[in-house]
Amino acid sequence: MAKKRKGRWTIARRVVQIVVAILFFVPLSVAGWSALGLGFSSPEEPLATPSGFAWWGSLSSSHLFGLDLLDPFAALQVAAAAKSVAFAGLAWALPVLVAYGVVRGRAFCGWACPVNLLCEFVDWLRGKLGIAVRERAVPRKAKVGIAVAVLALSAVCSVPVFELVNPISAVNKAVLFGSFAGVFTLVAIVFAELFWAHRVWCRALCPLGGMYETLGCLGLVSVKIDHDLCVHCGACQAACLCDPEILDDALSGKADRVAAGDCMLCGKCVDACPHSALRIGLASPRHPEL
């Protein structure tokens, strides 16, 4: 058997995360719309507005090669705030829902969300500083309840409330528009991750993660296990970004894959397994669960 290359899924994921982040910065910056004063336009030769590019926007709302895309949770909040299911943005969210629904809902969290990338850096920093925090301070399924509460509050206040403090596009908004909406949330997340609990935002508090968790049980791509190769060393659980308990059924032999909708499909457990007992592959969700 060929020797497995250490960290190949993590390396691939890092590349995707960085590319996604850069792609959303390029159009506005090049067009000179950045709050930092970047851009190459001049009065004599003005550049096109960002909408003239093949892609532009952020992870909350974007335009990609002629297709308008909207964060599904933002669309639901606006629909709730407007108290109307006729909100056109729901149609713009549909391609995103289908894409992640086919793969796995929380693949967004593992592969695209910049907050997850930041939290992984905080994990590394905490280790370097020798700071010990709790593994589980809040039940991981709390974020589903938080997502429902956000939608209810949006309906009551007639405002998409999470978008007021959404940390996912906070850096884009700060650098490109000079808006600090969400930056304070991002700072709070860093402090919570560094001094309170391990992965508490992504695992238990993020309402967008809660929405994708409910969608995640439908995904056709899963972490699969070869029970003959598994020696129950616990390396996969120690590496898991979501919550070690989502691996319990697979490790106990009750399932041949990680069926929990919480799985980010990040591949950390696959990379950590010293016996190649785990792999990412197609698997029909016969027994979906949250």
mmCIF file of C-alpha atoms in Angstrom:
data_model
loop_
_atom_site.group_PDB
_atom_site.id
_atom_site.type_symbol
_atom_site.label_atom_id
_atom_site.label_comp_id
_atom_site.label_asym_id
_atom_site.label_seq_id
_atom_site.Cartn_x
_atom_site.Cartn_y
_atom_site.Cartn_z
ATOM 1 C CA MET A 1 0.000 0.000 0.000
ATOM 2 C CA ALA A 2 1.331 3.410 -0.940
ATOM 3 C CA LYS A 3 2.203 5.622 1.967
ATOM 4 C CA LYS A 4 -0.413 8.284 2.593
ATOM 5 C CA ARG A 5 0.795 11.839 2.181
ATOM 6 C CA LYS A 6 0.460 13.586 5.503
ATOM 7 C CA GLY A 7 -2.109 16.379 5.589
ATOM 8 C CA ARG A 8 -3.207 16.232 1.953
ATOM 9 C CA TRP A 9 -6.843 17.121 2.736
ATOM 10 C CA THR A 10 -5.786 19.936 5.043
ATOM 11 C CA ILE A 11 -3.431 21.341 2.411
ATOM 12 C CA ALA A 12 -6.144 21.192 -0.261
ATOM 13 C CA ARG A 13 -8.592 22.887 2.081
ATOM 14 C CA ARG A 14 -6.142 25.658 2.936
ATOM 15 C CA VAL A 15 -5.655 26.379 -0.770
ATOM 16 C CA VAL A 16 -9.415 26.589 -1.344
ATOM 17 C CA GLN A 17 -9.959 28.824 1.704
ATOM 18 C CA ILE A 18 -7.239 31.247 0.655
ATOM 19 C CA VAL A 19 -8.351 31.322 -2.987
ATOM 20 C CA VAL A 20 -11.968 32.023 -1.954
ATOM 21 C CA ALA A 21 -10.842 34.879 0.295
ATOM 22 C CA ILE A 22 -8.657 36.420 -2.422
ATOM 23 C CA LEU A 23 -11.295 36.128 -5.153
ATOM 24 C CA PHE A 24 -13.740 38.288 -3.221
ATOM 25 C CA PHE A 25 -11.123 40.981 -2.609
ATOM 26 C CA VAL A 26 -9.875 41.314 -6.177
ATOM 27 C CA PRO A 27 -12.781 42.967 -8.087
ATOM 28 C CA LEU A 28 -13.556 45.753 -5.605
ATOM 29 C CA SER A 29 -9.886 46.466 -4.939
ATOM 30 C CA VAL A 30 -8.901 46.584 -8.607
ATOM 31 C CA ALA A 31 -11.850 48.818 -9.408
ATOM 32 C CA GLY A 32 -10.737 51.229 -6.708
ATOM 33 C CA TRP A 33 -13.777 50.745 -4.500
ATOM 34 C CA SER A 34 -11.678 49.726 -1.527
ATOM 35 C CA ALA A 35 -11.709 51.788 1.679
ATOM 36 C CA LEU A 36 -7.928 51.366 1.589
ATOM 37 C CA GLY A 37 -7.781 53.455 -1.577
ATOM 38 C CA LEU A 38 -6.482 50.645 -3.752
ATOM 39 C CA GLY A 39 -7.156 50.343 -7.466
ATOM 40 C CA PHE A 40 -5.572 51.385 -10.726
ATOM 41 C CA SER A 41 -8.195 53.666 -12.230
ATOM 42 C CA SER A 42 -7.585 57.248 -13.265
ATOM 43 C CA PRO A 43 -9.851 60.084 -14.479
ATOM 44 C CA GLU A 44 -8.521 59.534 -17.994
ATOM 45 C CA GLU A 45 -8.934 55.736 -17.990
ATOM 46 C CA PRO A 46 -11.556 54.751 -15.433
ATOM 47 C CA LEU A 47 -12.009 51.062 -14.712
ATOM 48 C CA ALA A 48 -15.326 49.286 -14.802
ATOM 49 C CA THR A 49 -17.360 49.061 -11.645
ATOM 50 C CA PRO A 50 -17.097 45.751 -9.765
ATOM 51 C CA SER A 51 -20.272 44.559 -11.496
ATOM 52 C CA GLY A 52 -18.343 44.586 -14.751
ATOM 53 C CA PHE A 53 -16.178 41.696 -13.548
ATOM 54 C CA ALA A 54 -17.025 38.001 -13.967
ATOM 55 C CA TRP A 55 -17.358 37.710 -10.188
ATOM 56 C CA TRP A 56 -17.742 40.114 -7.301
ATOM 57 C CA GLY A 57 -19.340 40.367 -3.872
ATOM 58 C CA SER A 58 -18.799 38.440 -0.653
ATOM 59 C CA LEU A 59 -19.811 35.169 0.950
ATOM 60 C CA SER A 60 -23.074 36.848 1.966
ATOM 61 C CA SER A 61 -24.034 37.994 -1.518
ATOM 62 C CA SER A 62 -22.181 37.580 -4.784
ATOM 63 C CA HIS A 63 -22.362 37.518 -8.568
ATOM 64 C CA LEU A 64 -20.576 34.653 -10.311
ATOM 65 C CA PHE A 65 -20.373 34.433 -14.118
ATOM 66 C CA GLY A 66 -23.856 35.809 -14.674
ATOM 67 C CA LEU A 67 -25.457 34.059 -11.709
ATOM 68 C CA ASP A 68 -26.614 35.972 -8.623
ATOM 69 C CA LEU A 69 -25.963 34.032 -5.422
ATOM 70 C CA LEU A 70 -27.106 34.719 -1.891
ATOM 71 C CA ASP A 71 -26.293 33.165 1.458
ATOM 72 C CA PRO A 72 -29.326 30.912 2.165
ATOM 73 C CA PHE A 73 -29.497 31.930 5.819
ATOM 74 C CA ALA A 74 -29.396 35.621 4.893
ATOM 75 C CA ALA A 75 -32.202 34.976 2.393
ATOM 76 C CA LEU A 76 -34.295 33.265 5.076
ATOM 77 C CA GLN A 77 -33.707 36.174 7.465
ATOM 78 C CA VAL A 78 -34.779 38.737 4.886
ATOM 79 C CA ALA A 79 -37.852 36.655 4.010
ATOM 80 C CA ALA A 80 -38.715 36.398 7.707
ATOM 81 C CA ALA A 81 -38.168 40.132 8.204
ATOM 82 C CA ALA A 82 -40.310 40.931 5.150
ATOM 83 C CA LYS A 83 -42.871 38.339 6.283
ATOM 84 C CA SER A 84 -43.155 37.205 2.689
ATOM 85 C CA VAL A 85 -42.154 33.924 1.030
ATOM 86 C CA ALA A 86 -42.216 35.722 -2.302
ATOM 87 C CA PHE A 87 -38.835 37.305 -1.556
ATOM 88 C CA ALA A 88 -36.870 36.938 -4.812
ATOM 89 C CA GLY A 89 -33.619 36.330 -2.939
ATOM 90 C CA LEU A 90 -34.800 32.844 -2.040
ATOM 91 C CA ALA A 91 -34.325 31.909 -5.695
ATOM 92 C CA TRP A 92 -30.766 33.282 -5.591
ATOM 93 C CA ALA A 93 -30.062 31.091 -2.566
ATOM 94 C CA LEU A 94 -31.339 27.926 -4.243
ATOM 95 C CA PRO A 95 -28.143 27.128 -6.250
ATOM 96 C CA VAL A 96 -26.099 27.404 -3.049
ATOM 97 C CA LEU A 97 -28.492 25.124 -1.170
ATOM 98 C CA VAL A 98 -28.440 22.555 -3.979
ATOM 99 C CA ALA A 99 -24.649 22.598 -4.262
ATOM 100 C CA TYR A 100 -24.001 22.098 -0.563
ATOM 101 C CA GLY A 101 -26.985 19.774 -0.224
ATOM 102 C CA VAL A 102 -25.535 17.404 -2.805
ATOM 103 C CA VAL A 103 -22.052 17.440 -1.275
ATOM 104 C CA ARG A 104 -22.599 18.083 2.441
ATOM 105 C CA GLY A 105 -24.079 21.139 4.108
ATOM 106 C CA ARG A 106 -21.243 22.037 6.437
ATOM 107 C CA ALA A 107 -18.642 21.669 3.710
ATOM 108 C CA PHE A 108 -19.155 25.433 3.497
ATOM 109 C CA CYS A 109 -17.909 25.735 7.070
ATOM 110 C CA GLY A 110 -14.896 23.526 6.466
ATOM 111 C CA TRP A 111 -13.834 24.724 3.033
ATOM 112 C CA ALA A 112 -15.064 28.286 2.486
ATOM 113 C CA CYS A 113 -15.836 30.085 5.749
ATOM 114 C CA PRO A 114 -13.019 32.471 6.769
ATOM 115 C CA VAL A 115 -14.070 32.292 10.427
ATOM 116 C CA ASN A 116 -13.187 28.602 10.496
ATOM 117 C CA LEU A 117 -9.776 29.423 9.044
ATOM 118 C CA LEU A 118 -9.280 32.061 11.750
ATOM 119 C CA CYS A 119 -10.366 29.633 14.482
ATOM 120 C CA GLU A 120 -7.856 27.060 13.259
ATOM 121 C CA PHE A 121 -5.154 29.720 13.614
ATOM 122 C CA VAL A 122 -6.425 30.394 17.160
ATOM 123 C CA ASP A 123 -6.154 26.633 17.854
ATOM 124 C CA TRP A 124 -2.521 26.760 16.780
ATOM 125 C CA LEU A 125 -1.851 29.938 18.815
ATOM 126 C CA ARG A 126 -3.497 28.492 21.926
ATOM 127 C CA GLY A 127 -1.270 25.446 21.659
ATOM 128 C CA LYS A 128 1.842 27.593 21.330
ATOM 129 C CA LEU A 129 0.835 29.645 24.368
ATOM 130 C CA GLY A 130 -0.040 26.546 26.390
ATOM 131 C CA ILE A 131 -3.554 27.764 27.206
ATOM 132 C CA ALA A 132 -5.969 25.038 28.335
ATOM 133 C CA VAL A 133 -9.687 25.449 27.570
ATOM 134 C CA ARG A 134 -12.779 23.271 27.844
ATOM 135 C CA GLU A 135 -13.441 20.821 25.016
ATOM 136 C CA ARG A 136 -17.218 21.300 25.140
ATOM 137 C CA ALA A 137 -18.779 24.306 26.872
ATOM 138 C CA VAL A 138 -22.068 24.356 24.933
ATOM 139 C CA PRO A 139 -23.940 21.424 23.315
ATOM 140 C CA ARG A 140 -23.120 21.303 19.616
ATOM 141 C CA LYS A 141 -26.782 21.206 18.574
ATOM 142 C CA ALA A 142 -27.423 24.537 20.282
ATOM 143 C CA LYS A 143 -26.619 26.308 17.023
ATOM 144 C CA VAL A 144 -29.730 24.807 15.393
ATOM 145 C CA GLY A 145 -31.868 26.417 18.101
ATOM 146 C CA ILE A 146 -29.934 29.665 17.694
ATOM 147 C CA ALA A 147 -30.644 29.628 13.949
ATOM 148 C CA VAL A 148 -34.370 29.209 14.615
ATOM 149 C CA ALA A 149 -34.258 31.993 17.214
ATOM 150 C CA VAL A 150 -32.514 34.335 14.752
ATOM 151 C CA LEU A 151 -35.229 33.754 12.152
ATOM 152 C CA ALA A 152 -37.953 34.334 14.733
ATOM 153 C CA LEU A 153 -36.275 37.516 15.969
ATOM 154 C CA SER A 154 -35.853 38.721 12.374
ATOM 155 C CA ALA A 155 -39.594 38.332 11.885
ATOM 156 C CA VAL A 156 -40.378 40.187 15.113
ATOM 157 C CA CYS A 157 -37.936 43.047 14.492
ATOM 158 C CA SER A 158 -38.450 43.179 10.700
ATOM 159 C CA VAL A 159 -34.667 43.200 10.358
ATOM 160 C CA PRO A 160 -32.281 40.352 9.379
ATOM 161 C CA VAL A 161 -30.649 40.434 12.813
ATOM 162 C CA PHE A 162 -27.674 38.124 12.284
ATOM 163 C CA GLU A 163 -26.519 40.173 9.300
ATOM 164 C CA LEU A 164 -26.006 43.107 11.659
ATOM 165 C CA VAL A 165 -23.302 41.172 13.519
ATOM 166 C CA ASN A 166 -22.320 38.533 10.956
ATOM 167 C CA PRO A 167 -18.554 37.892 11.327
ATOM 168 C CA ILE A 168 -18.207 35.881 8.094
ATOM 169 C CA SER A 169 -17.964 38.895 5.793
ATOM 170 C CA ALA A 170 -16.645 41.260 8.479
ATOM 171 C CA VAL A 171 -13.146 41.568 7.023
ATOM 172 C CA ASN A 172 -14.487 42.206 3.503
ATOM 173 C CA LYS A 173 -16.800 44.925 4.798
ATOM 174 C CA ALA A 174 -14.097 46.560 6.914
ATOM 175 C CA VAL A 175 -11.395 46.627 4.239
ATOM 176 C CA LEU A 176 -13.556 47.314 1.219
ATOM 177 C CA PHE A 177 -16.320 49.492 2.604
ATOM 178 C CA GLY A 178 -14.962 50.852 5.889
ATOM 179 C CA SER A 179 -17.824 49.194 7.774
ATOM 180 C CA PHE A 180 -17.093 47.509 11.084
ATOM 181 C CA ALA A 181 -20.333 45.547 11.301
ATOM 182 C CA GLY A 182 -19.346 42.080 12.449
ATOM 183 C CA VAL A 183 -15.780 43.001 13.422
ATOM 184 C CA PHE A 184 -16.663 43.133 17.113
ATOM 185 C CA THR A 185 -18.275 39.705 16.788
ATOM 186 C CA LEU A 186 -15.074 38.441 15.193
ATOM 187 C CA VAL A 187 -12.987 39.822 18.056
ATOM 188 C CA ALA A 188 -15.339 38.234 20.595
ATOM 189 C CA ILE A 189 -15.006 34.891 18.810
ATOM 190 C CA VAL A 190 -11.213 35.060 18.989
ATOM 191 C CA PHE A 191 -11.271 35.734 22.742
ATOM 192 C CA ALA A 192 -13.851 33.002 23.348
ATOM 193 C CA GLU A 193 -11.837 30.474 21.337
ATOM 194 C CA LEU A 194 -8.574 31.471 22.986
ATOM 195 C CA PHE A 195 -9.678 31.555 26.625
ATOM 196 C CA TRP A 196 -13.079 29.865 27.041
ATOM 197 C CA ALA A 197 -13.718 26.755 24.940
ATOM 198 C CA HIS A 198 -12.333 24.835 21.980
ATOM 199 C CA ARG A 199 -14.167 25.596 18.691
ATOM 200 C CA VAL A 200 -17.181 26.946 20.602
ATOM 201 C CA TRP A 201 -18.344 29.276 17.811
ATOM 202 C CA CYS A 202 -18.238 26.787 14.943
ATOM 203 C CA ARG A 203 -19.387 23.827 17.014
ATOM 204 C CA ALA A 204 -22.195 25.348 19.021
ATOM 205 C CA LEU A 205 -23.008 29.028 18.450
ATOM 206 C CA CYS A 206 -22.930 29.929 14.746
ATOM 207 C CA PRO A 207 -26.509 30.078 13.384
ATOM 208 C CA LEU A 208 -25.312 29.672 9.795
ATOM 209 C CA GLY A 209 -23.587 26.467 10.870
ATOM 210 C CA GLY A 210 -26.866 25.433 12.482
ATOM 211 C CA MET A 211 -28.731 25.873 9.214
ATOM 212 C CA TYR A 212 -26.098 23.910 7.295
ATOM 213 C CA GLU A 213 -26.174 21.181 9.952
ATOM 214 C CA THR A 214 -29.837 20.509 9.200
ATOM 215 C CA LEU A 215 -28.972 20.354 5.495
ATOM 216 C CA GLY A 216 -25.859 18.250 6.108
ATOM 217 C CA CYS A 217 -27.723 15.024 6.795
ATOM 218 C CA LEU A 218 -28.664 14.908 3.087
ATOM 219 C CA GLY A 219 -25.107 15.069 1.717
ATOM 220 C CA LEU A 220 -23.850 12.343 -0.600
ATOM 221 C CA VAL A 221 -20.195 12.721 0.421
ATOM 222 C CA SER A 222 -19.064 11.428 3.804
ATOM 223 C CA VAL A 223 -16.087 10.340 5.854
ATOM 224 C CA LYS A 224 -16.128 6.532 5.551
ATOM 225 C CA ILE A 225 -14.406 4.027 7.806
ATOM 226 C CA ASP A 226 -12.758 0.647 7.234
ATOM 227 C CA HIS A 227 -13.395 -1.149 10.526
ATOM 228 C CA ASP A 228 -10.732 -3.752 9.767
ATOM 229 C CA LEU A 229 -8.031 -1.071 9.692
ATOM 230 C CA CYS A 230 -9.228 0.968 12.670
ATOM 231 C CA VAL A 231 -7.316 0.347 15.922
ATOM 232 C CA HIS A 232 -9.315 2.880 17.987
ATOM 233 C CA CYS A 233 -6.306 5.047 18.746
ATOM 234 C CA GLY A 234 -8.437 8.198 19.080
ATOM 235 C CA ALA A 235 -6.330 10.282 16.670
ATOM 236 C CA CYS A 236 -9.350 11.120 14.525
ATOM 237 C CA GLN A 237 -11.392 12.349 17.482
ATOM 238 C CA ALA A 238 -8.528 14.495 18.720
ATOM 239 C CA ALA A 239 -8.274 16.134 15.284
ATOM 240 C CA CYS A 240 -12.010 16.672 14.668
ATOM 241 C CA LEU A 241 -12.959 20.326 14.166
ATOM 242 C CA CYS A 242 -16.688 19.715 14.653
ATOM 243 C CA ASP A 243 -16.998 17.598 17.786
ATOM 244 C CA PRO A 244 -15.352 14.247 18.623
ATOM 245 C CA GLU A 245 -18.755 12.690 19.369
ATOM 246 C CA ILE A 246 -19.821 12.771 15.717
ATOM 247 C CA LEU A 247 -17.333 9.921 15.125
ATOM 248 C CA ASP A 248 -18.749 7.697 17.874
ATOM 249 C CA ASP A 249 -21.118 5.585 15.748
ATOM 250 C CA ALA A 250 -18.504 4.993 13.073
ATOM 251 C CA LEU A 251 -15.829 4.007 15.587
ATOM 252 C CA SER A 252 -18.173 1.733 17.538
ATOM 253 C CA GLY A 253 -19.138 -0.179 14.415
ATOM 254 C CA LYS A 254 -22.731 1.050 14.318
ATOM 255 C CA ALA A 255 -22.123 2.873 11.033
ATOM 256 C CA ASP A 256 -19.745 2.698 8.101
ATOM 257 C CA ARG A 257 -19.425 6.468 7.841
ATOM 258 C CA VAL A 258 -19.843 9.727 9.770
ATOM 259 C CA ALA A 259 -23.564 10.328 9.294
ATOM 260 C CA ALA A 260 -23.958 13.430 11.477
ATOM 261 C CA GLY A 261 -25.019 16.563 9.643
ATOM 262 C CA ASP A 262 -22.470 18.412 11.760
ATOM 263 C CA CYS A 263 -19.522 17.017 9.774
ATOM 264 C CA MET A 264 -17.622 19.746 7.894
ATOM 265 C CA LEU A 265 -15.993 17.210 5.583
ATOM 266 C CA CYS A 266 -12.725 18.970 6.401
ATOM 267 C CA GLY A 267 -10.622 15.806 6.203
ATOM 268 C CA LYS A 268 -8.734 16.490 9.431
ATOM 269 C CA CYS A 269 -9.671 13.082 10.813
ATOM 270 C CA VAL A 270 -8.623 11.387 7.572
ATOM 271 C CA ASP A 271 -5.240 13.105 7.667
ATOM 272 C CA ALA A 272 -4.792 12.257 11.357
ATOM 273 C CA CYS A 273 -5.516 8.523 11.038
ATOM 274 C CA PRO A 274 -2.164 6.650 11.152
ATOM 275 C CA HIS A 275 -3.644 3.465 9.644
ATOM 276 C CA SER A 276 -5.595 4.908 6.685
ATOM 277 C CA ALA A 277 -8.854 3.594 8.150
ATOM 278 C CA LEU A 278 -10.735 6.745 7.142
ATOM 279 C CA ARG A 279 -11.382 8.181 3.709
ATOM 280 C CA ILE A 280 -13.720 10.660 2.050
ATOM 281 C CA GLY A 281 -16.092 9.169 -0.502
ATOM 282 C CA LEU A 282 -19.661 8.803 -1.769
ATOM 283 C CA ALA A 283 -22.162 7.328 0.678
ATOM 284 C CA SER A 284 -25.954 7.264 0.534
ATOM 285 C CA PRO A 285 -27.478 8.927 3.638
ATOM 286 C CA ARG A 286 -29.611 5.936 4.651
ATOM 287 C CA HIS A 287 -29.891 6.943 8.292
ATOM 288 C CA PRO A 288 -29.595 10.752 8.313
ATOM 289 C CA GLU A 289 -29.173 12.479 11.633
ATOM 290 C CA LEU A 290 -28.259 15.909 12.916
#
